[in-house]
Short mmCIF file of C-alpha atoms and ligand atoms in Angstrom, two decimals:
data_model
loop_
_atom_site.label_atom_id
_atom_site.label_comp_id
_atom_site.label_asym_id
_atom_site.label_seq_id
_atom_site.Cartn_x
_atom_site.Cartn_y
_atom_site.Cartn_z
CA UNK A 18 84.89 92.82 114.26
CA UNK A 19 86.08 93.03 110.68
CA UNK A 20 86.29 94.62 107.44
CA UNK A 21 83.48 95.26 105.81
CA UNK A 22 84.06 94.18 102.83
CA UNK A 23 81.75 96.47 100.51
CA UNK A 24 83.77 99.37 102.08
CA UNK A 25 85.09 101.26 99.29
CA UNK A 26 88.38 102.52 100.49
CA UNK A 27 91.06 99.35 100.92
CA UNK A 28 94.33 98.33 100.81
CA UNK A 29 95.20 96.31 97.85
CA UNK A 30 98.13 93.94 98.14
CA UNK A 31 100.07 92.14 95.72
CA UNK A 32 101.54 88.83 96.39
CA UNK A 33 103.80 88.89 93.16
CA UNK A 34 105.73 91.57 95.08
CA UNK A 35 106.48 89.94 98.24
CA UNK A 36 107.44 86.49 96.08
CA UNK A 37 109.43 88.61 94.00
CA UNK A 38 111.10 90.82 96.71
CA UNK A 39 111.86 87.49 98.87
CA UNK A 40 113.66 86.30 95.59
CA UNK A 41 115.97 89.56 95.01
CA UNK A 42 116.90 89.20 99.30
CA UNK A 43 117.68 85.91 98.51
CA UNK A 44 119.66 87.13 95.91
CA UNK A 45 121.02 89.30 98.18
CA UNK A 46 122.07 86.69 100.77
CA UNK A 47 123.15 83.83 98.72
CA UNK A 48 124.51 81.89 100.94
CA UNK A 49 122.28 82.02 103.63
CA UNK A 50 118.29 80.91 104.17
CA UNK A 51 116.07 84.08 104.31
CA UNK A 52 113.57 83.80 107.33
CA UNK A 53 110.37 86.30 106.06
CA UNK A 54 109.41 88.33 109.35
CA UNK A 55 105.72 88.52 109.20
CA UNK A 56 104.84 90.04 112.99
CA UNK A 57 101.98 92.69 113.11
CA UNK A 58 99.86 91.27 110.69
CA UNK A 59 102.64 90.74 108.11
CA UNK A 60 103.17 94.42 108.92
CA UNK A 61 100.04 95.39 108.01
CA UNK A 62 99.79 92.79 105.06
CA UNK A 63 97.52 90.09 106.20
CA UNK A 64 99.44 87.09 108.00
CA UNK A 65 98.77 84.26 105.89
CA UNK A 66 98.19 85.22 102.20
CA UNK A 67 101.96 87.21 102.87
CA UNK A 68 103.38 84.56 104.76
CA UNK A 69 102.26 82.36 101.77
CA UNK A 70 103.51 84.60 98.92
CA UNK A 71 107.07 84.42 101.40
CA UNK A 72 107.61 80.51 101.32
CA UNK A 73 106.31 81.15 97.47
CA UNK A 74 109.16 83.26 96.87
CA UNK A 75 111.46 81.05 98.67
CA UNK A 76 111.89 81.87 102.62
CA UNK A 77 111.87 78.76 104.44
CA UNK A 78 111.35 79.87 107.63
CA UNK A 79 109.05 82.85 109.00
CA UNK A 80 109.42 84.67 111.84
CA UNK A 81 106.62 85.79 114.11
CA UNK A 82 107.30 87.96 116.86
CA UNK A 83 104.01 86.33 119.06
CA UNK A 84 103.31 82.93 120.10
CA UNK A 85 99.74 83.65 118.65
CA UNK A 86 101.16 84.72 115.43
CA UNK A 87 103.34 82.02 115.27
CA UNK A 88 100.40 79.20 115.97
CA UNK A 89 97.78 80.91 113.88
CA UNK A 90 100.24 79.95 110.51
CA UNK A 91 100.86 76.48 111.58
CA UNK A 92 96.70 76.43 112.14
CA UNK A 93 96.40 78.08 108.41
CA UNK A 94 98.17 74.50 107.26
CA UNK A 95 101.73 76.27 106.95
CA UNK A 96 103.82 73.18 107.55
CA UNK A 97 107.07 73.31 105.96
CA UNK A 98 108.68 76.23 106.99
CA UNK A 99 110.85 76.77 110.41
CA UNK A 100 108.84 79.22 112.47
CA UNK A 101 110.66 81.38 115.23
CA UNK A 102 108.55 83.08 118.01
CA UNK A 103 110.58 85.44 120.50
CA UNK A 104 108.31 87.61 122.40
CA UNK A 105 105.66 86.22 125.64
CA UNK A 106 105.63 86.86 129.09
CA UNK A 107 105.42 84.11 131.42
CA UNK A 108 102.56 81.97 131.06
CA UNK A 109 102.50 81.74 126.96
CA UNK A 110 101.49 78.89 125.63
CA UNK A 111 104.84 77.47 125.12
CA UNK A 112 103.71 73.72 125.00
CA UNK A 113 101.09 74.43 121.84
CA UNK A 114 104.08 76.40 120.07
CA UNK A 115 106.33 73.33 120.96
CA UNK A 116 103.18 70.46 119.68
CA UNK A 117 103.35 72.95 116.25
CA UNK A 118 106.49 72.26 115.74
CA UNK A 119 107.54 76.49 116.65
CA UNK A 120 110.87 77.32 117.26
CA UNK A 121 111.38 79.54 120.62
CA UNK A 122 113.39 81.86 121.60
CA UNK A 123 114.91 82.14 124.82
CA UNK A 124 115.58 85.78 126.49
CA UNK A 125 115.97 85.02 129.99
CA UNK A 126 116.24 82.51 132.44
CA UNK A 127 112.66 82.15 133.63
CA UNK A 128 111.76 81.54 129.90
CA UNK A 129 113.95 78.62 129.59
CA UNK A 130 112.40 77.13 132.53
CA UNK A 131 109.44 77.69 130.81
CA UNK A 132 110.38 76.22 127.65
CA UNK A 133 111.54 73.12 129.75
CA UNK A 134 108.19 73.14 131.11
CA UNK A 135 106.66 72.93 128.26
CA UNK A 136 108.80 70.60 126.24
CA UNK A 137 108.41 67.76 128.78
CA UNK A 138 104.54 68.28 128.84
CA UNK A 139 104.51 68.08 124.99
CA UNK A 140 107.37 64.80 125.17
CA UNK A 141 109.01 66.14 122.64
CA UNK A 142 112.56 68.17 122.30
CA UNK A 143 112.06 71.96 122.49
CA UNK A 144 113.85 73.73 119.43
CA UNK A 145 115.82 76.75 121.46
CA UNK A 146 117.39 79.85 120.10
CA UNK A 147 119.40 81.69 122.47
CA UNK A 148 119.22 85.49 121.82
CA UNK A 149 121.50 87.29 122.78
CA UNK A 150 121.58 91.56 123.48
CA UNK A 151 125.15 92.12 121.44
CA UNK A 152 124.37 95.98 122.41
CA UNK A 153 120.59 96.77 121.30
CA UNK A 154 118.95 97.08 124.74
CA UNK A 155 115.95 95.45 124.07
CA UNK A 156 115.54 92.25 124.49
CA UNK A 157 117.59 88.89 124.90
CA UNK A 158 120.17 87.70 127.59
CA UNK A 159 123.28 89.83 128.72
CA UNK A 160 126.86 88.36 127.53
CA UNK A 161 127.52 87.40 131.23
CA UNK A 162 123.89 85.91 131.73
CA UNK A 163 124.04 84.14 128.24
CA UNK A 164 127.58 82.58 129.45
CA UNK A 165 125.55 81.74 132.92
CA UNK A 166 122.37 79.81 130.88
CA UNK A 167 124.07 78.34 128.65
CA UNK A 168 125.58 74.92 130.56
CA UNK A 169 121.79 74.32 131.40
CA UNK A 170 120.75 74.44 127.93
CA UNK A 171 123.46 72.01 126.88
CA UNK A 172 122.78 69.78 129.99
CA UNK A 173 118.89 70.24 128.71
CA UNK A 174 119.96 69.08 125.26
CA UNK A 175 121.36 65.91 127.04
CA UNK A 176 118.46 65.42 128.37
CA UNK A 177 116.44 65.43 125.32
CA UNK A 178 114.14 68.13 126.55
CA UNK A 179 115.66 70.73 124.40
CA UNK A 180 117.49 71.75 120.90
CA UNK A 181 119.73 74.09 120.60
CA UNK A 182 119.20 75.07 117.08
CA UNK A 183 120.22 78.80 117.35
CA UNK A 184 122.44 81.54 118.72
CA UNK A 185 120.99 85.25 117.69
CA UNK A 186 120.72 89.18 117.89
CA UNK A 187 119.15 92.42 116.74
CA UNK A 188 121.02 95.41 115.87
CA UNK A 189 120.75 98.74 116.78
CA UNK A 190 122.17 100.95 113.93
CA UNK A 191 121.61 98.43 110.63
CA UNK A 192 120.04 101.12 108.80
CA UNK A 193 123.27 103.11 109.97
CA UNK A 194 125.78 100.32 108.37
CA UNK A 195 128.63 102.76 108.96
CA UNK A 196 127.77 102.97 112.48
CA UNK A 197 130.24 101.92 115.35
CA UNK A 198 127.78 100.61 117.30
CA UNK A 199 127.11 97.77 114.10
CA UNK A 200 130.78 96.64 114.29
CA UNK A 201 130.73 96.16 118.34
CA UNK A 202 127.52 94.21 117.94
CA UNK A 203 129.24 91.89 115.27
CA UNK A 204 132.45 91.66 117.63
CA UNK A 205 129.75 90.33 120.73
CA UNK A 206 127.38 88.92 118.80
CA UNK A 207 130.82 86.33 116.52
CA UNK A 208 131.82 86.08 120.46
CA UNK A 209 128.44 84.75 121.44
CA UNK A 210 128.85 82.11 119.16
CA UNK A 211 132.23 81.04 119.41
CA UNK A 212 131.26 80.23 122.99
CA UNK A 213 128.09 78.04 122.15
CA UNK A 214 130.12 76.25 119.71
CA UNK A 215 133.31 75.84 122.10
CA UNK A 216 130.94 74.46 124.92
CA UNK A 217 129.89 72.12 122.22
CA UNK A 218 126.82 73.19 120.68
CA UNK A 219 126.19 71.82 116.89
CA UNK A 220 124.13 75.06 115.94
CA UNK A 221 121.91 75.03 112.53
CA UNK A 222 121.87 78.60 112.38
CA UNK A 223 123.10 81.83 113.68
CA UNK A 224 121.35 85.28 112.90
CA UNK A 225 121.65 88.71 113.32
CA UNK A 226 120.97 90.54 109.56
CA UNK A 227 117.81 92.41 109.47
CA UNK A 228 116.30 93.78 106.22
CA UNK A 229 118.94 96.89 106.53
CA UNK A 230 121.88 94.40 107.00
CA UNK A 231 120.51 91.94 104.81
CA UNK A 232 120.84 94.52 101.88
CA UNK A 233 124.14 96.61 103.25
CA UNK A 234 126.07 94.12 105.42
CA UNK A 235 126.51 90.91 103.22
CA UNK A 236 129.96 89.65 106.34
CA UNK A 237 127.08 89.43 108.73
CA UNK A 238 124.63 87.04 106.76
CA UNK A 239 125.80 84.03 108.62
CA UNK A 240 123.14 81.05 107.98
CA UNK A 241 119.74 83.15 108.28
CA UNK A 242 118.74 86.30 107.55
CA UNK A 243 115.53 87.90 108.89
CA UNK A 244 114.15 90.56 106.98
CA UNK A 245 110.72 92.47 107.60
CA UNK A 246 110.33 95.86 105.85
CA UNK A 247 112.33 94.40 102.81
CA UNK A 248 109.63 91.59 102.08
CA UNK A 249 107.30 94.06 101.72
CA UNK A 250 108.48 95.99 99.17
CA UNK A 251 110.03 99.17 101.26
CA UNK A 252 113.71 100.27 101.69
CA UNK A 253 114.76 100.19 105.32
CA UNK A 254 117.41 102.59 104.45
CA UNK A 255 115.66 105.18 102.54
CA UNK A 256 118.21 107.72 103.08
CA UNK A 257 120.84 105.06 100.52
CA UNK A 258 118.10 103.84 98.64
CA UNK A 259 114.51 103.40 97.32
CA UNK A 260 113.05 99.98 96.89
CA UNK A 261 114.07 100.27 93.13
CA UNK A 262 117.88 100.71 93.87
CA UNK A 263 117.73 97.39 96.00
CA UNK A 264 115.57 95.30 93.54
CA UNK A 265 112.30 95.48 95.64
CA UNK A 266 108.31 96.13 94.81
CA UNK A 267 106.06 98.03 97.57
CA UNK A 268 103.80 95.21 98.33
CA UNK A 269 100.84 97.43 99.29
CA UNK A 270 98.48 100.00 97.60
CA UNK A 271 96.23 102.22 99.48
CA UNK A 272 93.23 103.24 98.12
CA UNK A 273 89.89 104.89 98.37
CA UNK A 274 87.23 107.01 96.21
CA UNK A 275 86.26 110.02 96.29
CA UNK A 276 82.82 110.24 98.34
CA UNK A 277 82.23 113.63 97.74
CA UNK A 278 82.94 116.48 95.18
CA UNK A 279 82.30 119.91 95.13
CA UNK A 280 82.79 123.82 94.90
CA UNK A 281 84.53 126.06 97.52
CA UNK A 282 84.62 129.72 97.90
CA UNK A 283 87.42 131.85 97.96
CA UNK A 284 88.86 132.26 101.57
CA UNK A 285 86.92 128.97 102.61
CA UNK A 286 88.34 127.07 105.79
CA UNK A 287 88.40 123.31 105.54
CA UNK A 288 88.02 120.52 107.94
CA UNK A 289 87.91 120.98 111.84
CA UNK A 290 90.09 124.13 112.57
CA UNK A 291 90.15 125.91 109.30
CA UNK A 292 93.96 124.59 109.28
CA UNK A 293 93.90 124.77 105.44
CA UNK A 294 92.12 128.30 103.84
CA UNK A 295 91.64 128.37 100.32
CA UNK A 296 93.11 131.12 98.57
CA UNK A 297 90.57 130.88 95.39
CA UNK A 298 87.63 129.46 94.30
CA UNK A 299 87.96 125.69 94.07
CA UNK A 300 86.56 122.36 93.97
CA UNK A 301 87.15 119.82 96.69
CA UNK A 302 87.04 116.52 97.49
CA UNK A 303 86.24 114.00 100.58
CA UNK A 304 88.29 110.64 100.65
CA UNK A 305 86.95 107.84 103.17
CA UNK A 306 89.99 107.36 105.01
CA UNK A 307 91.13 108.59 108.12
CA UNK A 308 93.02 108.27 111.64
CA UNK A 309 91.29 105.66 112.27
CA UNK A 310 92.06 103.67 109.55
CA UNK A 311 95.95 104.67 109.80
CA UNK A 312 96.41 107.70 108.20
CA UNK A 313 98.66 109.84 110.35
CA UNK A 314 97.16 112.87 112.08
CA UNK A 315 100.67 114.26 111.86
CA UNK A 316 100.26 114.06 107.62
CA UNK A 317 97.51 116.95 108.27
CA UNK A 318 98.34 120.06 105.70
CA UNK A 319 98.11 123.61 105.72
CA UNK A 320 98.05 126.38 102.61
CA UNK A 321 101.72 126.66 103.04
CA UNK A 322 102.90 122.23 104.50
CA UNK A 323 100.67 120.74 102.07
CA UNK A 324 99.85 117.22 104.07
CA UNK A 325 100.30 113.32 102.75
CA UNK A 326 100.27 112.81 99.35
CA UNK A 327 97.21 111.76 97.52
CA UNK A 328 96.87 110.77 93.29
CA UNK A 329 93.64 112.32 92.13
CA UNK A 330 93.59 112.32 88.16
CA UNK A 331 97.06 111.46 87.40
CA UNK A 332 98.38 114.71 89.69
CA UNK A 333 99.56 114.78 93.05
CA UNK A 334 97.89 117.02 95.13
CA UNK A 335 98.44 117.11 99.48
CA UNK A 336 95.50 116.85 102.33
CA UNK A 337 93.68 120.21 103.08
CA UNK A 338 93.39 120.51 106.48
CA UNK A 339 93.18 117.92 109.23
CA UNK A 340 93.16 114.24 108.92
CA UNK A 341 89.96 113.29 110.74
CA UNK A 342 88.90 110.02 111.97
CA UNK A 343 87.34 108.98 109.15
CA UNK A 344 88.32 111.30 106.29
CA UNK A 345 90.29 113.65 105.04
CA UNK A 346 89.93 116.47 102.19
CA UNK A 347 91.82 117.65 99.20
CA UNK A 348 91.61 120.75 97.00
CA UNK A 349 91.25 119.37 93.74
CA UNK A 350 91.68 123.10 92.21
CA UNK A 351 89.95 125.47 90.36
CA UNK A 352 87.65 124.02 87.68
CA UNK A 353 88.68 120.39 88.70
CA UNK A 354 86.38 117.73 86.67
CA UNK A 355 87.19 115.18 89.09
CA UNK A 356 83.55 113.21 90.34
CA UNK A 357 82.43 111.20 92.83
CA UNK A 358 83.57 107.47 92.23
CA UNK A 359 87.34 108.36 91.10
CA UNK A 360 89.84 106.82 92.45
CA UNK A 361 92.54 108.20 94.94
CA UNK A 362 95.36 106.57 95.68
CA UNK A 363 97.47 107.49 98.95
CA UNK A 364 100.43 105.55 98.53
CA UNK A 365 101.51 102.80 95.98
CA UNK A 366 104.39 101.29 94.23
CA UNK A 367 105.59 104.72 93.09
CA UNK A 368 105.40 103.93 89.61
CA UNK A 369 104.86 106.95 87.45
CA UNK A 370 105.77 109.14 90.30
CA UNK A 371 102.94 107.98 92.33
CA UNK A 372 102.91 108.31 96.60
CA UNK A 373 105.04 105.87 98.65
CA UNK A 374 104.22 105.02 102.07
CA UNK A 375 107.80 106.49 101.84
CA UNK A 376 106.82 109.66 101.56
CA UNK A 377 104.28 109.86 103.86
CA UNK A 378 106.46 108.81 106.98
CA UNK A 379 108.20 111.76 105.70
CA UNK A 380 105.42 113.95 106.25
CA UNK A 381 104.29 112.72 109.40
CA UNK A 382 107.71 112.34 110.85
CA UNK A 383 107.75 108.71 110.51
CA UNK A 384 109.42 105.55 109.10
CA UNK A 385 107.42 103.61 106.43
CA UNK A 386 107.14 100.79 108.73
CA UNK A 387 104.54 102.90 110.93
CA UNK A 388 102.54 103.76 108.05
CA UNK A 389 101.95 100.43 106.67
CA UNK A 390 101.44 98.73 110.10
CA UNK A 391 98.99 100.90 111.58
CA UNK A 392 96.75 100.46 108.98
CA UNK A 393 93.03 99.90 110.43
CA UNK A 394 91.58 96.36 110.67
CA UNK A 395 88.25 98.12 109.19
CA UNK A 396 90.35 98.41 106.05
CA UNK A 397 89.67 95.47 103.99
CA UNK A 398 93.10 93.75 102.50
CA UNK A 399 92.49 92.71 99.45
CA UNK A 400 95.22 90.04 98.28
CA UNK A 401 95.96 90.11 94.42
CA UNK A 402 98.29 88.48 92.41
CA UNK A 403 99.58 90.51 89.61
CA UNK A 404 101.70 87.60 88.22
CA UNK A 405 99.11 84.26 89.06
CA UNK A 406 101.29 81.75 86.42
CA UNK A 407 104.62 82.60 88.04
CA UNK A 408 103.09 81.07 91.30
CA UNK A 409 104.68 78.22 92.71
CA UNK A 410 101.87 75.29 92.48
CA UNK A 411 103.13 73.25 95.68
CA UNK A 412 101.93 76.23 97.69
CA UNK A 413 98.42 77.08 98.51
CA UNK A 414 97.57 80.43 96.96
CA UNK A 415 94.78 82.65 97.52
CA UNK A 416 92.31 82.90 94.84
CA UNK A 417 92.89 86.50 92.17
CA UNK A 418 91.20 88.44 94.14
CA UNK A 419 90.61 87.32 97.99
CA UNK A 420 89.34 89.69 100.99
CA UNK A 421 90.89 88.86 104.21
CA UNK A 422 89.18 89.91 106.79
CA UNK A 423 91.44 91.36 109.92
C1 PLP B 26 111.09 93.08 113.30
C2 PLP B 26 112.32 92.31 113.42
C3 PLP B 26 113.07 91.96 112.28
C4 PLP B 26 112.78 92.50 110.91
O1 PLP B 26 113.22 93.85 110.88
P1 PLP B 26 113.15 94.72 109.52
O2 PLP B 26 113.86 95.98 109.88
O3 PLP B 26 111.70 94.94 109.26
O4 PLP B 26 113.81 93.93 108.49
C5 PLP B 26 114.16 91.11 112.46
N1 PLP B 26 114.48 90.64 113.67
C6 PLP B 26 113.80 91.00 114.79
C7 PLP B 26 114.23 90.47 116.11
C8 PLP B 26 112.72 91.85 114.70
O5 PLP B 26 112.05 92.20 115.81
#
């Protein structure tokens, strides 16, 4: 499996914007180190050229929610930042992550077993972070279970077998950052600490700020935060702010051609279902992306909820119709001169009053994150670098213009 690379539609990212967005959360969180979260495929952005562009721009650690994830940067010759893995089942290949130098986290009992396990079959220390669930439900270990582990880990420390570089949490509400719920998290998660640190652990870092906390919540920066969304160029909190307001860039553009152009009568259903009806005669256009490749279902439009936003010609027009798998349609309008080989562009930077991924979460009921994650491994990435001399030259960088395959 892959992209095929001579497909025409792709998704064009720019690795100028996630240097440059790391920078302004760094500005953000002066005093503390920025870890770049680059699960899911950099959320959709291609693992290593992002995760590249992020220690370019200044994160010095990265943060991989998989033990694969985590291993595959080290194996791409990523070396000098701190990596943190935190999700795997029993069974993960805790011992590679601990030979590569990864940084686990530690959720529940039978992981730090595990980590034990594995530290002593590597013969080297384990570096632990102990997460903590301050009130998200999710994952990490109880306050009561977290007081329970946590002589074990410090005997482990004695021992040599283990680290204990962190004490961390997730919130619930950051994009909320008036929520109760944030404040009782801070209350547990400052209580967490004070009880490693009383029981005598020397921790490097504590954590808790995602992106939404990182750029609304500066008292809870502590040493590290850990944004995801952010480093790609979106606002977590789109209801305060658009990337612009907090200094950011949308990493990705989404882009295809149009395949196919021509006229439509008057009264003319289009795509499966007749959703969409044409109320004139019209010209219309196919674009080679669909479902499949990521675009929502849920962004389909009718004659009266135009769908997701496309930029045909310098105008904005919405899908006709249902998304299918592989394409969708637009009514270019009466007389359109549009042809076969222009470009459409689904969502961008937003410059000019272009689509955001933004804006089509709203249409699909969504959050950005979804849109940009889910996009299909068929799509090619195609990794540019809009500003190539401001590139840092200790770091590897891909060449101008590099397809990664999936
Ligand atoms: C995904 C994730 C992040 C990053 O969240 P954003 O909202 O994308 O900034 C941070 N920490 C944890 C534990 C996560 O799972």
């Amino acid at each position: 499996m892959g992209a095929v690379s001579s497909y025409p539609a792709r998704a064009v990212v720019d690795l100028a914007a996630i240097r440059s967005n790391v920078r302004s959360l760094s500005a953000h969180a002066p005093s503390a180190q920025v870890m770049a979260v680059v699960k899911a495929d950099a959320y959709g952005h291609g693992l290593v050229p992002s995760a590249t562009a992020a220690v370019a721009g200044g994160a010095t650690w990265l943060g991989a929610a998989q033990v694969p994830e985590a291993l595959a940067l080290r194996a791409a010759g990523l070396a000098g930042p701190r990596i943190l893995t935190w999700l795997y089942g029993p069974g993960a290949p805790l011992r590679e992550a601990v030979e590569a130098d990864v940084d686990l986290s530690v959720s529940a009992h039978w992981a730090f077993e595990e980590v034990v396990t594995a530290a002593r079959a590597a013969g080297r220390a384990a570096r632990v972070h102990l997460k903590v669930d301050t009130g998200l439900g999710r994952n990490g270990l109880t306050a009561s279970d977290f007081a329970a582990l946590l002589p074990a880990v410090l005997r482990a420390e004695a021992d040599g077998a283990v680290r204990l570089v962190g004490v961390w949490s997730h919130l619930a509400f950051a994009d909320e950052p008036e929520h109760p719920a944030v404040r009782a998290q801070e209350v547990a998660f400052a209580e967490a600490v004070r009880l490693a640190e009383d029981a005598g652990a020397r921790l490097e870092v504590r954590h808790l700020a995602n992106s939404a906390a990182t750029l609304t919540n500066p008292s809870i920066h502590y040493d590290l935060v850990r944004p995801g969304i952010a480093v790609y160029g979106l606002s977590p909190v789109p209801q305060l702010g658009g990337p612009a307001d907090f200094g950011l860039v949308p990493a990705m553009t989404l882009e295809a051609p149009l395949v196919n152009v021509k006229e439509w009568p008057a009264g003319a259903g289009m795509s499966y279902a007749h959703q969409y009806v044409t109320e004139r005669d019209t010209v219309i256009g196919l674009v080679p992306l669909g479902y499949a490749d990521g675009v929502p279902r849920h962004a389909s439009g009718t004659a009266d909820a135009p769908g997701g936003p496309l930029l045909v010609g310098g105008r904005v027009l919405g899908v006709a119709g249902r998304v299918c798998m592989d394409q969708v349609v637009v009514d270019l309008g009466p007389g359109a001169t549009d042809r076969a080989g222009d470009r459409v562009e689904l969502f961008g930077t937003g410059a000019g009053g272009g689509p955001t991924a933004e804006d089509w979460a709203r249409v699909a009921g969504t959050i950005s994150y979804e849109i940009v994650t889910r996009i299909g491994p068929r799509v090619p990435r195609v990794h540019v670098d809009s500003e190539p001399d401001a590139r840092v030259d200790a770091v590897p960088s891909p060449s101008a213009e590099n397809e990664v395959r999936a």
